[in-house]
XYZ file of C-alpha atoms in Angstrom:
742
model
C 3.967 -14.244 -21.548
C 2.374 -13.871 -18.148
C 1.154 -10.431 -17.014
C 4.184 -9.968 -14.775
C 6.650 -11.052 -17.473
C 5.070 -8.753 -20.062
C 5.364 -5.824 -17.668
C 8.995 -6.414 -16.657
C 10.221 -7.740 -20.001
C 11.813 -10.816 -18.402
C 10.493 -14.189 -19.544
C 9.465 -16.314 -16.535
C 8.677 -19.413 -18.589
C 4.918 -19.170 -17.981
C 3.997 -18.575 -21.604
C 1.189 -19.719 -23.883
C 0.828 -19.751 -27.630
C -1.595 -16.945 -28.540
C -3.511 -15.612 -31.491
C -4.757 -12.076 -31.991
C -8.251 -11.730 -33.455
C -8.947 -8.296 -34.918
C -12.572 -7.191 -35.263
C -13.372 -4.658 -37.993
C -14.894 -1.412 -36.783
C -18.219 -2.037 -38.560
C -18.530 -5.380 -36.776
C -18.124 -4.002 -33.251
C -21.872 -3.525 -32.754
C -24.213 -6.365 -33.550
C -25.378 -9.907 -32.956
C -24.040 -12.991 -34.691
C -24.048 -16.708 -34.101
C -25.045 -20.144 -35.245
C -27.752 -22.564 -34.034
C -28.217 -26.208 -34.991
C -30.293 -29.270 -34.125
C -30.233 -32.792 -35.489
C -31.726 -36.256 -35.027
C -30.796 -39.642 -36.451
C -31.330 -43.366 -36.269
C -30.578 -45.356 -33.095
C -31.869 -42.299 -31.175
C -28.743 -40.277 -31.980
C -29.143 -36.536 -31.534
C -27.241 -33.273 -31.294
C -28.133 -29.641 -30.615
C -26.236 -26.485 -29.772
C -24.711 -23.338 -31.131
C -23.290 -19.989 -30.152
C -24.545 -16.423 -29.842
C -22.434 -13.283 -29.562
C -23.673 -9.825 -28.581
C -21.179 -7.036 -29.330
C -21.817 -3.449 -28.273
C -18.557 -1.524 -28.330
C -16.455 -2.584 -25.361
C -19.248 -4.753 -23.920
C -19.290 -8.241 -25.363
C -21.305 -11.267 -24.318
C -20.854 -14.751 -25.775
C -22.918 -17.858 -25.042
C -22.119 -21.385 -26.286
C -23.849 -24.682 -25.713
C -24.043 -28.258 -26.921
C -25.880 -31.469 -26.122
C -25.419 -34.760 -27.963
C -24.828 -38.489 -27.689
C -22.469 -38.800 -30.685
C -19.133 -38.284 -28.881
C -18.830 -34.555 -29.603
C -17.383 -33.580 -26.219
C -15.942 -30.152 -27.045
C -16.994 -27.021 -28.877
C -15.722 -26.408 -32.386
C -13.243 -23.657 -33.205
C -16.001 -21.580 -34.802
C -18.134 -21.875 -31.662
C -15.292 -20.376 -29.616
C -14.323 -17.560 -31.977
C -16.799 -15.185 -30.366
C -15.343 -15.909 -26.920
C -11.821 -15.349 -28.196
C -12.619 -12.079 -29.946
C -14.671 -10.792 -27.020
C -11.705 -11.297 -24.763
C -10.409 -7.768 -24.798
C -11.533 -4.348 -25.842
C -9.357 -1.370 -26.675
C -6.047 -1.583 -24.917
C -2.960 0.555 -24.829
C 0.141 -1.498 -25.498
C 3.356 -0.707 -23.719
C 6.871 -1.845 -24.294
C 8.726 -3.356 -21.322
C 10.159 -0.729 -19.055
C 7.639 1.995 -19.720
C 8.069 3.099 -23.341
C 4.598 3.497 -24.842
C 3.395 2.524 -28.251
C 0.520 4.228 -29.970
C -2.894 3.066 -28.790
C -5.003 0.723 -30.847
C -7.710 3.363 -30.960
C -11.280 2.869 -32.140
C -10.564 1.164 -35.429
C -10.159 -2.373 -34.121
C -10.124 -4.554 -31.040
C -7.682 -7.259 -30.139
C -8.247 -10.510 -28.247
C -5.412 -12.290 -26.454
C -5.909 -15.927 -25.407
C -3.403 -15.420 -22.603
C -6.023 -13.775 -20.401
C -7.283 -16.166 -17.757
C -11.048 -15.753 -18.006
C -10.972 -15.440 -21.792
C -8.751 -18.465 -22.328
C -10.686 -20.866 -24.553
C -9.253 -23.787 -22.545
C -11.749 -22.782 -19.836
C -14.465 -24.101 -22.183
C -12.802 -27.412 -23.091
C -12.632 -30.829 -21.415
C -10.320 -33.812 -21.823
C -11.471 -36.261 -24.475
C -12.707 -39.592 -23.111
C -12.675 -42.876 -24.980
C -15.726 -45.084 -25.379
C -19.207 -43.723 -26.084
C -20.176 -40.383 -24.548
C -23.309 -38.347 -23.972
C -22.337 -34.742 -23.288
C -24.055 -31.508 -22.306
C -22.049 -28.290 -22.004
C -22.729 -24.579 -21.818
C -20.528 -21.552 -21.404
C -20.872 -17.820 -20.878
C -18.218 -15.158 -21.429
C -18.523 -11.458 -20.571
C -16.132 -8.567 -21.116
C -16.615 -4.857 -20.585
C -14.798 -1.669 -19.778
C -16.106 0.248 -16.780
C -15.098 3.854 -17.229
C -11.562 4.590 -18.307
C -9.779 2.617 -15.588
C -11.414 -0.807 -15.127
C -11.584 -3.636 -17.601
C -13.320 -6.856 -16.565
C -13.603 -10.271 -18.156
C -15.531 -13.195 -16.680
C -16.635 -16.652 -17.752
C -18.761 -19.552 -16.532
C -18.646 -23.097 -17.905
C -20.691 -26.200 -17.108
C -20.107 -29.692 -18.443
C -21.842 -33.027 -17.886
C -20.586 -36.244 -19.472
C -22.038 -39.741 -19.276
C -19.362 -42.159 -20.475
C -19.652 -45.863 -21.274
C -16.397 -47.651 -21.983
C -16.146 -51.320 -22.944
C -12.490 -52.381 -23.137
C -10.268 -55.400 -23.671
C -6.647 -55.202 -22.538
C -3.489 -57.300 -22.878
C -0.358 -56.450 -20.857
C 2.998 -58.261 -20.971
C 5.142 -57.545 -17.910
C 8.833 -58.365 -17.527
C 9.711 -60.350 -14.378
C 13.392 -61.056 -15.092
C 15.731 -61.783 -17.983
C 13.870 -64.954 -18.944
C 10.315 -64.707 -17.605
C 7.289 -62.634 -18.589
C 3.789 -62.463 -17.188
C 0.595 -61.853 -19.161
C -2.429 -59.981 -17.875
C -5.724 -60.087 -19.784
C -8.696 -57.942 -18.813
C -12.236 -57.263 -19.970
C -13.950 -54.299 -18.355
C -17.148 -52.274 -18.576
C -17.104 -48.812 -17.066
C -19.993 -46.359 -16.708
C -19.101 -42.936 -15.333
C -20.866 -39.612 -14.878
C -18.871 -36.428 -14.518
C -20.019 -32.839 -14.029
C -18.010 -29.711 -13.353
C -18.533 -25.973 -12.990
C -15.819 -23.392 -13.688
C -15.917 -19.700 -12.849
C -13.073 -17.404 -13.926
C -12.765 -13.642 -13.576
C -10.066 -11.168 -14.573
C -10.260 -7.543 -13.462
C -7.636 -4.954 -14.370
C -7.663 -1.591 -12.635
C -5.403 1.066 -14.122
C -4.938 3.484 -11.236
C -2.926 5.896 -13.358
C -0.322 5.769 -16.091
C 2.248 4.188 -13.751
C 0.202 1.966 -11.430
C -2.177 -0.923 -12.061
C -3.757 -3.865 -10.219
C -4.821 -7.190 -11.752
C -7.107 -9.575 -9.866
C -7.817 -13.079 -11.250
C -9.944 -15.397 -9.054
C -10.948 -18.891 -10.229
C -13.393 -21.417 -8.729
C -14.034 -24.996 -9.920
C -16.503 -27.597 -8.637
C -16.471 -31.206 -9.768
C -18.465 -34.359 -9.120
C -17.596 -37.805 -10.425
C -19.445 -41.112 -10.118
C -18.294 -44.393 -11.671
C -19.268 -48.057 -11.733
C -16.675 -50.501 -13.018
C -16.968 -54.265 -13.620
C -13.700 -56.030 -14.418
C -12.625 -59.593 -15.139
C -8.843 -59.999 -15.052
C -6.442 -62.914 -15.241
C -2.680 -63.258 -14.717
C -0.741 -66.081 -16.348
C 2.751 -66.983 -17.472
C 3.587 -66.732 -21.160
C 3.393 -70.531 -21.402
C -0.284 -70.353 -20.390
C 0.061 -71.460 -16.759
C -2.610 -69.556 -14.744
C -1.466 -67.533 -11.717
C -4.459 -65.552 -10.485
C -7.828 -64.158 -11.504
C -10.264 -61.601 -10.148
C -13.854 -60.520 -10.732
C -14.058 -56.960 -9.490
C -17.096 -54.708 -8.927
C -16.078 -51.191 -7.994
C -18.211 -48.099 -7.344
C -16.876 -44.631 -6.534
C -18.473 -41.286 -5.749
C -16.168 -38.268 -5.581
C -16.633 -34.525 -5.315
C -14.455 -31.537 -4.617
C -13.562 -27.945 -5.390
C -10.534 -25.808 -6.233
C -10.282 -22.097 -5.563
C -7.391 -19.831 -6.455
C -6.885 -16.077 -6.435
C -4.024 -14.066 -7.900
C -3.405 -10.425 -7.072
C -0.743 -8.482 -8.972
C 0.318 -4.878 -8.335
C 2.570 -3.189 -10.905
C 4.368 0.168 -10.605
C 6.423 1.978 -13.199
C 8.868 4.646 -12.002
C 9.587 7.837 -13.918
C 12.957 6.458 -15.037
C 12.439 4.269 -18.100
C 13.054 0.590 -17.312
C 12.713 0.916 -13.526
C 9.689 -1.094 -12.322
C 8.452 -3.037 -9.345
C 5.686 -5.638 -9.243
C 4.260 -7.578 -6.309
C 2.206 -10.747 -6.698
C 0.180 -12.713 -4.150
C -1.450 -16.101 -4.807
C -3.751 -18.149 -2.599
C -5.257 -21.538 -3.393
C -7.630 -23.951 -1.628
C -8.758 -27.417 -2.625
C -10.900 -30.105 -1.069
C -11.703 -33.629 -2.281
C -14.108 -36.146 -0.750
C -13.963 -39.717 -2.033
C -16.083 -42.771 -1.361
C -15.788 -46.204 -2.883
C -17.160 -49.695 -2.388
C -15.281 -52.778 -3.563
C -16.541 -56.323 -3.988
C -13.988 -58.719 -5.482
C -13.820 -62.486 -5.854
C -10.210 -63.617 -6.293
C -8.614 -66.956 -7.108
C -4.913 -67.815 -6.861
C -3.206 -70.880 -8.367
C -0.085 -72.688 -7.130
C 1.057 -75.986 -8.618
C -2.436 -76.733 -9.871
C -4.031 -75.977 -6.485
C -6.358 -72.986 -6.299
C -7.118 -70.830 -3.307
C -9.995 -68.336 -3.186
C -10.662 -65.240 -1.162
C -12.982 -62.248 -1.364
C -12.918 -58.540 -0.559
C -15.989 -56.637 0.584
C -15.147 -53.168 1.828
C -15.994 -49.481 1.785
C -13.677 -46.492 2.000
C -14.073 -42.834 2.949
C -11.304 -40.311 2.360
C -10.812 -36.560 2.405
C -7.915 -34.517 1.062
C -7.433 -30.869 1.979
C -4.853 -28.500 0.564
C -3.982 -24.828 0.730
C -1.217 -22.731 -0.753
C -0.099 -19.166 -0.198
C 2.751 -17.606 -2.122
C 4.101 -14.180 -2.871
C 6.754 -12.699 -5.107
C 8.451 -9.355 -5.676
C 10.263 -8.363 -8.873
C 12.315 -5.186 -9.257
C 13.946 -4.071 -12.516
C 16.628 -1.430 -12.989
C 18.005 -0.107 -16.316
C 21.726 -0.571 -16.991
C 23.027 1.602 -19.789
C 21.034 2.131 -22.986
C 20.277 -1.489 -23.742
C 20.564 -3.391 -20.469
C 18.228 -4.103 -17.591
C 18.747 -5.867 -14.257
C 16.049 -7.826 -12.441
C 15.947 -8.889 -8.787
C 13.298 -11.336 -7.654
C 12.171 -13.046 -4.462
C 9.476 -15.690 -4.057
C 8.189 -17.518 -0.997
C 5.577 -20.288 -1.079
C 3.934 -22.509 1.544
C 1.738 -25.518 0.731
C -0.059 -27.691 3.272
C -1.789 -30.937 2.280
C -3.664 -33.275 4.605
C -5.205 -36.649 3.769
C -7.426 -38.913 5.850
C -8.436 -42.326 4.483
C -10.487 -44.943 6.341
C -11.212 -48.404 4.935
C -13.865 -50.607 6.577
C -14.424 -54.317 5.947
C -17.826 -55.975 6.128
C -18.839 -57.354 9.492
C -20.586 -60.604 8.434
C -22.467 -60.915 11.719
C -24.015 -57.430 11.652
C -23.900 -56.990 7.831
C -22.455 -53.522 8.286
C -19.061 -52.077 7.451
C -17.577 -51.329 10.872
C -14.254 -53.234 10.890
C -11.466 -50.713 10.335
C -8.696 -52.115 8.154
C -5.592 -50.601 9.728
C -3.351 -51.861 6.914
C -5.231 -49.849 4.296
C -6.167 -46.770 6.370
C -3.976 -43.720 6.741
C -3.940 -40.173 8.141
C -1.213 -37.997 6.729
C -0.075 -34.358 6.730
C 2.491 -32.862 4.404
C 3.935 -29.348 4.078
C 6.206 -28.007 1.361
C 7.918 -24.629 1.794
C 10.100 -22.946 -0.811
C 12.064 -19.725 -0.874
C 13.604 -18.537 -4.106
C 15.713 -15.456 -4.788
C 17.697 -14.477 -7.822
C 19.035 -11.929 -10.227
C 18.660 -11.573 -13.980
C 20.133 -9.518 -16.778
C 18.463 -8.572 -20.070
C 20.331 -7.064 -22.990
C 18.601 -5.652 -26.050
C 20.576 -6.404 -29.185
C 20.280 -4.755 -32.578
C 18.691 -7.930 -33.904
C 17.160 -9.478 -30.804
C 17.655 -9.783 -27.067
C 19.430 -11.898 -24.473
C 18.136 -12.910 -21.010
C 20.033 -14.715 -18.280
C 18.745 -15.487 -14.788
C 20.182 -17.284 -11.783
C 18.023 -18.362 -8.848
C 18.779 -20.050 -5.564
C 15.946 -22.162 -4.165
C 15.663 -23.664 -0.697
C 12.858 -26.174 -0.163
C 11.707 -27.893 3.014
C 9.528 -31.012 2.855
C 7.938 -32.105 6.151
C 5.622 -35.074 6.611
C 3.691 -36.384 9.571
C 1.898 -39.737 9.518
C -0.698 -39.549 12.279
C -2.136 -43.015 11.660
C -0.930 -45.703 11.754
C 1.852 -44.741 14.135
C 5.277 -46.002 13.095
C 8.847 -45.359 14.124
C 9.477 -43.256 11.019
C 6.084 -41.536 10.986
C 7.626 -38.040 11.020
C 10.399 -36.942 8.704
C 11.849 -33.753 7.300
C 13.982 -33.125 4.239
C 15.476 -29.993 2.758
C 16.745 -29.322 -0.753
C 19.035 -26.585 -2.031
C 19.137 -25.931 -5.762
C 20.756 -23.505 -8.154
C 18.312 -22.816 -11.000
C 19.885 -21.123 -14.047
C 17.766 -19.924 -16.975
C 18.884 -18.499 -20.277
C 17.048 -17.172 -23.323
C 18.332 -15.785 -26.621
C 16.342 -14.431 -29.552
C 18.204 -13.417 -32.696
C 16.658 -12.069 -35.933
C 18.706 -12.900 -39.008
C 16.225 -10.868 -41.024
C 12.658 -9.631 -40.795
C 11.456 -13.117 -41.760
C 14.006 -15.398 -40.053
C 14.726 -15.778 -36.336
C 16.258 -18.196 -33.861
C 15.123 -18.683 -30.261
C 17.205 -20.598 -27.746
C 16.124 -21.528 -24.204
C 17.834 -23.266 -21.301
C 15.608 -23.736 -18.267
C 15.775 -25.676 -15.018
C 12.943 -26.572 -12.669
C 12.060 -28.802 -9.729
C 9.002 -30.979 -9.155
C 7.999 -32.128 -5.689
C 6.165 -35.449 -5.100
C 2.411 -35.321 -4.537
C 0.747 -36.255 -1.275
C -0.542 -39.482 -2.868
C 2.981 -40.461 -3.873
C 4.232 -39.848 -0.324
C 1.591 -41.947 1.471
C 2.764 -45.449 2.299
C -0.806 -46.769 2.505
C -1.696 -49.606 0.108
C -4.516 -49.173 -2.436
C -6.170 -52.530 -3.196
C -8.987 -51.370 -5.486
C -7.432 -53.661 -8.115
C -6.624 -56.837 -6.117
C -4.224 -58.095 -8.812
C -2.356 -54.786 -9.071
C -1.788 -53.019 -5.741
C -0.269 -49.543 -5.455
C 1.382 -47.669 -2.618
C 3.236 -44.427 -1.952
C 6.767 -43.828 -0.722
C 7.502 -41.344 2.086
C 11.224 -41.307 1.157
C 10.695 -39.604 -2.221
C 12.848 -36.636 -3.176
C 11.991 -33.838 -5.553
C 12.849 -34.063 -9.247
C 15.334 -31.672 -10.874
C 15.094 -31.148 -14.646
C 17.282 -29.487 -17.273
C 15.454 -28.349 -20.432
C 17.127 -27.223 -23.644
C 14.987 -25.812 -26.476
C 15.946 -24.325 -29.848
C 13.437 -22.992 -32.409
C 14.193 -21.633 -35.872
C 11.588 -20.173 -38.216
C 11.892 -18.758 -41.726
C 9.177 -17.348 -43.965
C 9.404 -16.105 -47.530
C 6.468 -13.743 -48.254
C 7.331 -13.519 -51.949
C 7.098 -17.288 -52.422
C 4.570 -17.807 -49.595
C 6.806 -20.558 -48.170
C 7.660 -21.327 -44.560
C 10.176 -23.434 -42.640
C 10.189 -24.310 -38.936
C 12.560 -26.500 -36.887
C 12.433 -27.437 -33.192
C 14.846 -29.325 -30.925
C 13.883 -30.195 -27.347
C 16.064 -32.032 -24.799
C 15.291 -32.923 -21.179
C 17.323 -34.612 -18.463
C 15.759 -35.303 -15.053
C 17.641 -36.185 -11.881
C 15.835 -38.087 -9.111
C 13.176 -38.994 -11.676
C 10.023 -40.340 -9.974
C 9.521 -43.735 -11.601
C 7.922 -47.024 -10.517
C 9.325 -49.966 -8.572
C 7.233 -53.029 -9.394
C 7.212 -56.159 -7.241
C 5.760 -59.219 -8.985
C 5.124 -61.993 -6.500
C 6.411 -65.362 -7.745
C 5.087 -66.784 -4.466
C 2.902 -65.522 -1.613
C 4.812 -62.607 -0.052
C 4.139 -60.775 3.204
C 5.030 -57.114 2.789
C 6.645 -55.007 5.515
C 3.355 -53.282 6.308
C 1.596 -56.610 6.868
C -0.229 -56.786 3.529
C -0.148 -60.182 1.806
C 0.829 -60.063 -1.875
C -0.537 -63.237 -3.448
C 1.361 -65.181 -6.104
C 0.997 -63.536 -9.498
C -0.122 -60.182 -8.070
C 1.872 -56.962 -8.391
C 2.713 -54.026 -6.144
C 3.846 -50.715 -7.684
C 5.348 -47.840 -5.679
C 7.146 -44.649 -6.765
C 10.933 -44.370 -6.370
C 13.624 -41.868 -7.319
C 15.910 -43.086 -10.105
C 18.568 -41.481 -12.252
C 18.942 -41.762 -15.998
C 15.759 -40.213 -17.427
C 16.255 -38.568 -20.830
C 13.940 -37.367 -23.540
C 14.597 -35.739 -26.905
C 12.320 -34.453 -29.621
C 12.858 -32.867 -33.012
C 10.226 -31.475 -35.347
C 10.704 -29.951 -38.803
C 8.052 -28.553 -41.155
C 8.251 -27.013 -44.601
C 5.425 -25.549 -46.651
C 5.049 -23.924 -50.036
C 2.255 -23.214 -52.543
C 1.618 -25.314 -55.651
C 0.393 -22.729 -58.125
C -0.836 -25.222 -60.730
C -3.197 -26.783 -58.160
C -3.999 -23.536 -56.340
C -3.052 -25.405 -53.168
C -0.486 -25.497 -50.364
C 1.883 -28.418 -49.782
C 3.321 -29.029 -46.296
C 5.815 -31.613 -45.047
C 6.421 -32.500 -41.391
C 9.074 -34.817 -39.936
C 9.482 -35.709 -36.282
C 11.685 -37.879 -34.064
C 11.166 -38.627 -30.378
C 13.365 -40.587 -27.976
C 12.647 -41.389 -24.331
C 14.809 -43.281 -21.847
C 12.800 -44.278 -18.764
C 14.407 -46.084 -15.804
C 12.496 -48.462 -13.538
C 12.781 -51.327 -11.053
C 11.247 -54.786 -11.437
C 11.740 -57.162 -8.507
C 14.682 -54.975 -7.398
C 16.369 -55.314 -10.797
C 17.176 -52.133 -12.693
C 15.451 -51.871 -16.047
C 15.456 -49.195 -18.707
C 12.915 -48.713 -21.493
C 14.248 -47.006 -24.616
C 11.424 -45.885 -26.911
C 11.774 -44.282 -30.340
C 9.178 -42.710 -32.597
C 9.755 -41.575 -36.178
C 6.924 -39.750 -37.929
C 6.493 -38.366 -41.416
C 3.535 -36.395 -42.684
C 2.463 -34.567 -45.817
C -0.605 -32.330 -46.304
C -2.038 -30.883 -49.504
C -4.682 -28.230 -48.790
C -6.627 -26.277 -51.373
C -6.836 -22.529 -51.796
C -9.103 -22.517 -54.830
C -12.149 -20.568 -53.677
C -15.154 -20.360 -51.376
C -17.048 -23.129 -53.170
C -14.244 -25.698 -53.491
C -12.212 -26.850 -50.534
C -10.230 -30.051 -50.003
C -7.422 -31.408 -47.822
C -5.461 -34.626 -48.412
C -2.959 -35.872 -45.832
C -0.796 -38.879 -45.024
C 0.974 -39.636 -41.734
C 3.224 -42.607 -40.966
C 4.672 -43.530 -37.560
C 7.314 -46.112 -36.679
C 7.534 -46.939 -32.959
C 10.443 -48.924 -31.531
C 10.906 -50.024 -27.909
C 13.760 -51.895 -26.249
C 14.061 -53.016 -22.623
C 17.337 -53.639 -20.797
C 16.117 -56.773 -18.999
C 14.731 -58.339 -22.165
C 15.948 -56.616 -25.358
C 14.101 -59.220 -27.398
C 10.719 -58.143 -25.936
C 9.297 -56.325 -28.938
C 7.212 -53.241 -28.468
C 7.810 -52.277 -32.113
C 4.823 -51.347 -34.211
C 3.839 -49.267 -37.231
C 0.734 -47.282 -37.982
C -0.367 -44.862 -40.648
C -3.452 -42.894 -41.540
C -4.543 -41.374 -44.823
C -7.250 -38.734 -44.846
C -9.181 -36.884 -47.559
C -11.651 -34.137 -46.672
C -13.591 -32.082 -49.190
C -16.391 -29.522 -49.316
C -18.141 -28.499 -52.517
C -20.921 -25.940 -53.024
C -22.667 -26.221 -56.388
C -26.003 -25.759 -58.182
C -28.385 -23.570 -56.171
C -26.754 -23.990 -52.768
C -26.234 -27.745 -52.723
C -23.343 -28.725 -50.433
C -21.441 -32.022 -50.534
C -18.910 -33.067 -47.832
C -16.601 -36.058 -47.533
C -14.242 -37.137 -44.753
C -12.491 -40.458 -45.428
C -9.706 -41.843 -43.209
C -7.856 -45.126 -43.638
C -6.078 -46.588 -40.567
C -3.434 -49.316 -40.530
C -1.813 -50.886 -37.420
C 0.895 -53.544 -37.694
C 3.029 -55.176 -34.993
C 0.443 -55.129 -32.183
C -0.303 -58.841 -32.441
C -3.040 -60.930 -34.005
C -5.813 -59.639 -31.730
C -4.959 -55.944 -32.093
C -3.615 -55.403 -35.630
C -6.164 -53.409 -37.615
C -6.767 -52.186 -41.153
C -10.000 -50.243 -41.524
C -11.529 -47.204 -43.239
C -13.739 -44.564 -41.620
C -16.092 -42.949 -44.159
C -18.222 -39.887 -43.291
C -20.435 -38.298 -45.954
C -22.860 -35.389 -45.994
C -25.148 -33.590 -48.429
C -27.036 -30.386 -47.679
C -29.078 -27.572 -49.181
C -28.688 -23.890 -48.293
C -31.815 -21.738 -48.430
C -33.549 -18.605 -47.045
C -32.140 -15.091 -47.421
C -28.342 -14.933 -47.793
C -28.298 -18.752 -47.487
C -28.552 -18.389 -43.716
C -30.250 -21.795 -43.301
C -29.091 -25.253 -44.239
C -30.639 -28.736 -44.081
C -28.058 -31.524 -44.108
C -28.128 -35.338 -44.173
C -24.940 -37.019 -42.914
C -23.742 -40.558 -42.331
C -20.973 -41.382 -39.856
C -18.867 -44.515 -40.405
C -20.684 -45.634 -43.547
C -18.745 -48.938 -43.687
C -19.231 -49.645 -39.955
C -15.521 -50.175 -39.341
C -14.673 -47.570 -36.694
C -12.246 -48.829 -34.052
C -9.923 -47.628 -31.278
C -6.517 -49.196 -30.581
C -3.796 -47.861 -28.241
C -0.384 -49.125 -27.137
C 1.337 -48.044 -23.921
C 5.009 -48.826 -23.312
C 6.522 -48.330 -19.850
C 9.771 -49.265 -18.147
C 8.341 -52.694 -17.193
C 5.526 -53.638 -19.588
C 3.917 -53.351 -23.024
C 0.132 -52.890 -22.984
C -2.466 -52.916 -25.777
C -6.046 -51.702 -25.322
C -9.064 -52.018 -27.605
C -11.979 -49.719 -26.719
C -15.525 -49.930 -28.071
C -16.394 -46.808 -30.056
C -19.360 -45.276 -31.823
C -20.194 -46.821 -35.187
C -22.531 -46.109 -38.101
C -25.461 -43.720 -37.761
C -27.422 -41.348 -40.030
C -28.468 -37.849 -38.970
C -30.592 -35.023 -40.395
C -29.440 -31.589 -39.151
C -30.900 -28.101 -39.462
C -28.465 -25.195 -39.134
C -29.366 -21.488 -38.922
C -26.816 -18.657 -39.135
C -27.500 -15.237 -37.578
C -25.751 -12.040 -38.746
C -27.186 -8.704 -37.594
C -24.911 -5.637 -37.459
C -25.828 -1.988 -37.126
C -23.485 -1.090 -39.966
C -22.251 -3.340 -42.727
C -23.801 -6.549 -43.996
């Protein structure tokens, strides 16, 4: 749980899945790591590694990578040093002030739930296409005296991405008519970001502590996109086409700082904690657009062009504070009172200039596409909670009242409804139950409610024409979303049989769901803001709709197979989503279903023999209210076999074979291919600390990337160019130097 929730004992919903890494006492002082470098055909390369320097409570970890083979993130082994250097010795305390015994000097524990030591600070989102990446990270933790513990990290990432895509989208117009959109695009983007995170905990005395967690991120993004797109009816009649050259250059920063003061009174269970959060963000965006468009009507074509530049800046700041007080009730009960107040101010200024053909400069302000906007969102929340410790678990219930005020001011262009104000009052109940049937079986039940306010982009009524065939706009009349979430988790383990069982049920219902209203022009249409929507083009804007539902179930069971010295695991899942939308002012609903089944056989034979065999099948079904016969149904499966063998004088052989099958995507997108990766290496030097390895990626040269996206109004398939066959020779060197122990 979060620091405040751990201290008070009341779950605030801000939890993360964690793992504790325990370092043996003889491994607390030393240096260990791994370094590698490799080069292959077609100028493919990779280099990187990790180094960890442990000296008692002081721990320093450094990771780095550079390659052009689509390895965009560090491996789990690269990040183990960062995870285990996350925390030194720490006294653990039960909620309400009852102390446990200290961990002492025999081990150290790392908790991923600490901001600066969170391994997610060293990861980036995977991008499709072909990527060249360079990343480095630094993590530091130490204990200054007996009262201060500090943890800090720095991460840098640079990615050069090339993405060559083909796309086919079928959009529903009405009960009898569909529109096809085909696109071929080439995108080249460069992205770099810096992240700095610090966590400092100051234990004033046994009853008072302060936690400070600042975070600073910088990002720069540059992209060049060339797109050829064409709209047509299903019968092949052309509607419109566009050749689009788009360049963007964006940069910005985000800064946040959290300060938490915690006090424990002499009476067990009586606590008070005060939190203060500030956040600043700034984004500067520039783009240039050159598009040649052609529109068809009854066999007659009409052409136009767009040549423009845009400059925009978005500023935001947030300040919030909260106070939580807990009071014991009887032997097993505890009351909690909480108050939170938050203020967020966002301002956006966008100017679009068209080319002046006489002066060949961009000085003609396009008032239809320009906008200056200011938005504030203020919330006040107060509530009470009760926690009861049971003999076999605990029970939490909380009730909050939230008042929110949304105020918007459109400075430019001036309109009659430029300024508006809305307020929302919500009751937010939360409930949590944990019951232990036995030491190895427990049930957790959650009911949570939350609100989600629209973003400043969603509230701006300005039109974005960067894709001339698919325009977008905001909606200043948006309301906040209100969601109900129901979660049940059951887990059972049998240590004697080494078996495990886990089941999850998740349900969500959202009122005032922010969906899309799509207008598909069957003829040239002049919009209310003066923008002309040409025949065949589309305009999408967010709207509030009712009727959003989602449900998910997941069940796993695992047990050992003694005869094979292996573990067998089964996993079954079902997902359902009901998404409302509007198409040409007609209500539409997309019902999507996914059924998945997986089985994994993993070996537990020994250090020199390791294999994993798995199979996963997915059935995806989609039905639309306007056109139930529009099929979004498809099936895919993948079979994978991975193995590692060490034999005869340190020879190592690796295989990774995956077979993919896609059916139901259509003639151009159905696929059946096999990805084969092989490697052979030789360990040498003292303690086999070095290894020379020859690997081949995609031996059969069949690698591919297919995705399907189903929304409330369309079905879209995308094929993205990916990296194919290459050979690489890699040298790997392992470092292990400890003052005691081998």
